[in-house]
mmCIF file of C-alpha atoms in Angstrom:
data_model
loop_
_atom_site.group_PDB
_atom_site.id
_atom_site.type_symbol
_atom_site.label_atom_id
_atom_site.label_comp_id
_atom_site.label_asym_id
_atom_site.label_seq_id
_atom_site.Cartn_x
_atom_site.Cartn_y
_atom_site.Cartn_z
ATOM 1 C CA UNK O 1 2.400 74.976 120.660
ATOM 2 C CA UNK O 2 1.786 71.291 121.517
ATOM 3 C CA UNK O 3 0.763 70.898 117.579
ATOM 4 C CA UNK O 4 4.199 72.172 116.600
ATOM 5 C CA UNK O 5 2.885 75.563 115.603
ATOM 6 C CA UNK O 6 4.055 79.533 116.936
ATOM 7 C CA UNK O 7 1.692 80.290 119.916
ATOM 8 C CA UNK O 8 1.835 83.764 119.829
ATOM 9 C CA UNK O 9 0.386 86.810 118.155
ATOM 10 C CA UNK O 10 -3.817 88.400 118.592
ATOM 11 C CA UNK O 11 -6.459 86.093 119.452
ATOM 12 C CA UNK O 12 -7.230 86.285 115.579
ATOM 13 C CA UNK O 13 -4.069 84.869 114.703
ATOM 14 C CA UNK O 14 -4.017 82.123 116.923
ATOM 15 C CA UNK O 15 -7.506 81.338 115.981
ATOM 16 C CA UNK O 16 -6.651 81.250 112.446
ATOM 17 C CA UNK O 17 -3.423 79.036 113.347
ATOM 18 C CA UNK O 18 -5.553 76.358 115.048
ATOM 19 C CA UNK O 19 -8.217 76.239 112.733
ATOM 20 C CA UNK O 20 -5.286 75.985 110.132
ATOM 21 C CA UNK O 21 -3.418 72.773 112.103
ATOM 22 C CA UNK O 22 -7.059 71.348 112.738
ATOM 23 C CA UNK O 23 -7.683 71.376 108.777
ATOM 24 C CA UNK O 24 -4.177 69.701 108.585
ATOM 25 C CA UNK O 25 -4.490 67.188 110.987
ATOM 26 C CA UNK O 26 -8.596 66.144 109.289
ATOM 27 C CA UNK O 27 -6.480 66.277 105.762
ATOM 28 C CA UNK O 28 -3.824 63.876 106.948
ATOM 29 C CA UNK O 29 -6.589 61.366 108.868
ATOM 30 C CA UNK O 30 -8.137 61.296 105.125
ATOM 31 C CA UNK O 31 -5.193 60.724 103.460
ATOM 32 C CA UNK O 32 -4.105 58.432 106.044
ATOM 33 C CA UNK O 33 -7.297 55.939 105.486
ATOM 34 C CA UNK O 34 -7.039 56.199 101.901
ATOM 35 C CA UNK O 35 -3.703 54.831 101.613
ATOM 36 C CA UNK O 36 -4.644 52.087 104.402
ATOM 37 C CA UNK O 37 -7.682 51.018 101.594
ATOM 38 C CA UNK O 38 -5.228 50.790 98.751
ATOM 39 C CA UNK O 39 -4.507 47.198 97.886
ATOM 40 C CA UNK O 40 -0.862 45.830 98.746
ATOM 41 C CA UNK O 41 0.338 46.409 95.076
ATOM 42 C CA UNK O 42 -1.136 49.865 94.731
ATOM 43 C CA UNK O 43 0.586 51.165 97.645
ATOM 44 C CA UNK O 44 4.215 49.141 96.640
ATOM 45 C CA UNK O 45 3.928 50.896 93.141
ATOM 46 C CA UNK O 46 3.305 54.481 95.058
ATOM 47 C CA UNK O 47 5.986 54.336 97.646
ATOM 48 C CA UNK O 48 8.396 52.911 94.800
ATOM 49 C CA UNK O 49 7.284 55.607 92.848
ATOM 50 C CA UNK O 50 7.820 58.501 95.386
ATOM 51 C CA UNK O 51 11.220 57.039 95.888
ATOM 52 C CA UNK O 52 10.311 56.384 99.474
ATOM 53 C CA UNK O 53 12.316 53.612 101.671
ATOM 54 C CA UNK O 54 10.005 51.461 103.472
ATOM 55 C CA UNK O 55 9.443 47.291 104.721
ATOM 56 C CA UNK O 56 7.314 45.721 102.846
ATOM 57 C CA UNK O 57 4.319 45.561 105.517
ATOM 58 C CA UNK O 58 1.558 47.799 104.754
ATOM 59 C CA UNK O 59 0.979 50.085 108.115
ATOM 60 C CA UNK O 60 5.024 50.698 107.596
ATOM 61 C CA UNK O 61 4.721 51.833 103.822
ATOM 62 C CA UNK O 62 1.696 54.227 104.805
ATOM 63 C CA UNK O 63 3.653 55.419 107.792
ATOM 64 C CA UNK O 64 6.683 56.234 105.729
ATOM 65 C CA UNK O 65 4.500 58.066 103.185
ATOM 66 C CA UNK O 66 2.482 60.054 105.197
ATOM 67 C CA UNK O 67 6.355 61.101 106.988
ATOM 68 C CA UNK O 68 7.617 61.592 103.115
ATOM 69 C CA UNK O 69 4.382 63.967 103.055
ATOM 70 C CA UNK O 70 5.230 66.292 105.659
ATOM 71 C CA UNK O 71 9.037 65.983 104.935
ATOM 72 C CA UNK O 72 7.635 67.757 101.547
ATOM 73 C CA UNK O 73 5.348 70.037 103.426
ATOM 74 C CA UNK O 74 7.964 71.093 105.705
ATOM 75 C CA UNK O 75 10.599 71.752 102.215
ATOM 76 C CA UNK O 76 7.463 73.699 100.776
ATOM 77 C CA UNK O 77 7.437 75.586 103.796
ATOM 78 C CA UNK O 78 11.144 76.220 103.454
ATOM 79 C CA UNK O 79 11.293 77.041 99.924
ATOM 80 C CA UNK O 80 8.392 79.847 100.859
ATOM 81 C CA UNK O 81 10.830 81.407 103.629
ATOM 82 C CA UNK O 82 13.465 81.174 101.234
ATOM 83 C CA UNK O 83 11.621 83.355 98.333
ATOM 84 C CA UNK O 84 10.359 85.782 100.837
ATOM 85 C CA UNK O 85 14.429 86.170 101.704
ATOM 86 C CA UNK O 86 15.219 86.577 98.484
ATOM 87 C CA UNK O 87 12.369 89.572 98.048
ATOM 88 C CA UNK O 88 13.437 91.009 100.590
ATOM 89 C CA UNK O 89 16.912 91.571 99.367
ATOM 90 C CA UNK O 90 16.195 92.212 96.095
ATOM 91 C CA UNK O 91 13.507 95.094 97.627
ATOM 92 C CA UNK O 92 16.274 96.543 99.638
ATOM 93 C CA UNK O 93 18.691 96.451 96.246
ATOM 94 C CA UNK O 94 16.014 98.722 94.977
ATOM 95 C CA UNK O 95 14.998 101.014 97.894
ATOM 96 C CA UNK O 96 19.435 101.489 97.228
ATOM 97 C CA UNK O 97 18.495 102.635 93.316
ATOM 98 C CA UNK O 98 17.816 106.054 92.306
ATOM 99 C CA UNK O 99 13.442 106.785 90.746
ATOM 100 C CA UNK O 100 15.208 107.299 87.637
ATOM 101 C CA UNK O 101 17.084 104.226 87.931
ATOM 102 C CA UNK O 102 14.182 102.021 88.743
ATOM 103 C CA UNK O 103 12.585 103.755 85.693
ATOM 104 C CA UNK O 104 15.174 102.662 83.206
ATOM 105 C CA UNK O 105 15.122 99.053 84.987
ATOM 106 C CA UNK O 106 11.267 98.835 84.193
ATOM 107 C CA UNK O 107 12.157 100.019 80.555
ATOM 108 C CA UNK O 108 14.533 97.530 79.843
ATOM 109 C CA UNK O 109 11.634 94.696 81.804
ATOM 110 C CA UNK O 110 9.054 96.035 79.306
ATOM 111 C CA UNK O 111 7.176 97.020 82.503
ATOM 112 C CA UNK O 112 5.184 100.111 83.097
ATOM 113 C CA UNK O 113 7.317 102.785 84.500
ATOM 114 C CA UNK O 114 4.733 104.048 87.192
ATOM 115 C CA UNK O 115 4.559 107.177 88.621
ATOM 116 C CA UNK O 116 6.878 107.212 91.964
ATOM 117 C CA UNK O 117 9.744 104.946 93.177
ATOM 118 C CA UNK O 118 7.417 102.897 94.820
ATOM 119 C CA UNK O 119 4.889 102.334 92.462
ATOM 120 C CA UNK O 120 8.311 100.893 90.347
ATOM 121 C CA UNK O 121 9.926 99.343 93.013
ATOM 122 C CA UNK O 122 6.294 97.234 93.303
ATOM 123 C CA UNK O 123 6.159 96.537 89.244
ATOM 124 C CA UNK O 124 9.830 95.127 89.352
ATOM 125 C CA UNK O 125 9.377 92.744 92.519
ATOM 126 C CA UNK O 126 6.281 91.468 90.899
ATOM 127 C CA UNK O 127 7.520 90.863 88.151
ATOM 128 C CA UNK O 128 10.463 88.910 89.929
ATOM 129 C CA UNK O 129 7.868 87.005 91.555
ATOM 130 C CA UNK O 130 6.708 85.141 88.752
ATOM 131 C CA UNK O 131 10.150 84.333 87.652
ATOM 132 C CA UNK O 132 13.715 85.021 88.939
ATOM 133 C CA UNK O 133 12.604 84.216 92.700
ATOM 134 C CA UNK O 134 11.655 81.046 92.119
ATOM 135 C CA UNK O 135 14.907 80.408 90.432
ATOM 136 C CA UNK O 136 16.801 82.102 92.965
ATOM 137 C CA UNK O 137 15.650 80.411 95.944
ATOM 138 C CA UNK O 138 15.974 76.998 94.298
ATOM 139 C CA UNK O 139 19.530 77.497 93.493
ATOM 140 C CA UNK O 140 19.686 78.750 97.539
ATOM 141 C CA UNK O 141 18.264 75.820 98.626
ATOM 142 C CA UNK O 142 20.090 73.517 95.931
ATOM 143 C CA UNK O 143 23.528 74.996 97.092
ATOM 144 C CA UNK O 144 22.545 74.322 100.710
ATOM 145 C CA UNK O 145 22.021 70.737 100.020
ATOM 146 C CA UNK O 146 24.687 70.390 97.941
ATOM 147 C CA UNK O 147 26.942 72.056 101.326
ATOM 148 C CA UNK O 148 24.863 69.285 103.194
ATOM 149 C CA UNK O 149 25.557 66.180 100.988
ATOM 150 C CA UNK O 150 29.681 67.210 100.579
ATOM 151 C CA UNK O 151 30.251 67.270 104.215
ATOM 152 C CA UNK O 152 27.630 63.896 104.576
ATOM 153 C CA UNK O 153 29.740 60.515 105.486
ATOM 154 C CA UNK O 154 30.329 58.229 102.490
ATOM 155 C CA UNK O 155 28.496 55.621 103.948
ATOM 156 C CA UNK O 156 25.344 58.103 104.091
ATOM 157 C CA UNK O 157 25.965 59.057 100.541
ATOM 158 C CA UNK O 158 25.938 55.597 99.325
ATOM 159 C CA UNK O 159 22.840 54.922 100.882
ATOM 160 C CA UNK O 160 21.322 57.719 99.162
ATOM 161 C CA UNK O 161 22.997 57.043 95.881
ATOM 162 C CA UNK O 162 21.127 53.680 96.440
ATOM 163 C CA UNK O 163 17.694 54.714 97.575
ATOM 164 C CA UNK O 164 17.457 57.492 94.644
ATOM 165 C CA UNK O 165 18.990 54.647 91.763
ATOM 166 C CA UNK O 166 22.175 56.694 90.991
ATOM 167 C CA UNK O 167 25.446 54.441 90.220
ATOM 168 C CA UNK O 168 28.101 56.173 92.696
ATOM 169 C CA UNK O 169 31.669 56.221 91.301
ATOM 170 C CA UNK O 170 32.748 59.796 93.047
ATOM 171 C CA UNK O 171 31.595 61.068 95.744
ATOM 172 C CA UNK O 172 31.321 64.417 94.097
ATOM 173 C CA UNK O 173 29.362 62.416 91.436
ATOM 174 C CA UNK O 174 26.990 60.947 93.961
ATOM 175 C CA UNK O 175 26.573 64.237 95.375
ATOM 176 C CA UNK O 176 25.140 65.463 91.854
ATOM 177 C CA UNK O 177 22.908 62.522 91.167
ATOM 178 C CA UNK O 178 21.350 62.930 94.282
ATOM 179 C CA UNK O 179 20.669 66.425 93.936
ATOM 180 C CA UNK O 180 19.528 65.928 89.895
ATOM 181 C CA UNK O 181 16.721 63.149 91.592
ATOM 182 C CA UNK O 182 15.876 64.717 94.059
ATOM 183 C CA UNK O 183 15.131 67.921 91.791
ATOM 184 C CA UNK O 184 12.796 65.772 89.935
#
């Protein structure tokens, strides 16, 4: 719990979940001395070019990357609960649909119909996997933020407008070219 990680579940778990924030933590101690060896320049050009805000002395750049690092982490981790939410109601769409149903939705996928409604119910969430839920949950997670940046404060959005390069006229406008670099 102290390393920001669910303590609970079997001893298996738990051992898994420590070994898993002990690999984490020796990963970002690597990372961390690499970008302290970079020269000065090297590690301007990398926080410039992972749009990162930071003062120009070097401990503060690799603080703000390493931050920027588990900022993306922790949206990775979110886009991940996100997909499995959007499986989970597409399963229950299906578990709603007739066998013969599922069958003719397979058809039209050019998917293998299968035998049973599960077997079919398996072949079309798969097959959503390597496509539609990905889209899906990024357009989720794009609304959200888009929810998040029209109720921000102006003075917020111009700041973000700024650190991402965007010329703010509107603040619907802003909103967009924030979302559009941040996509990138």
């Amino acid at each position: 719990a102290r390393r920001g990680r669910e303590a609970s579940g079997k001893k298996d778990e738990l051992v898994e979940a420590l070994a898993g924030a002990y690999r984490e933590e020796e990963a970002a101690a690597s990372k961390r001395a690499k970008l302290r060896a970079m020269g000065l320049d090297d590690l301007k050009a990398l926080v410039f070019s992972r749009g990162v805000e930071a003062p120009g002395k070097k401990e503060a750049m690799v603080e703000a990357l390493m931050a920027h690092d588990v900022a993306q982490a922790a949206n990775l981790r979110r886009f991940e609960e996100v997909v499995e939410e959007v499986l989970a109601s597409q399963r229950e769409e299906l578990e709603a649909k007739t066998a013969a149903e599922l069958k003719d939705l397979c058809v039209a996928r050019e998917l293998k119909p299968g035998l049973g409604k599960e077997d079919r119910m398996e072949r079309l969430l798969q097959a959503a996997r390597s496509g539609d839920v990905d889209r899906l949950a990024a357009a989720r997670l794009r609304e959200a933020r888009r929810a998040e940046l029209v109720g921000a404060e102006e003075a917020e959005l111009l700041r973000l407008c700024e650190v991402v390069g965007a010329d703010p006229f509107v603040k619907e406008i802003m909103v967009e070219r924030i979302l559009t670099r941040e996509d990138e």
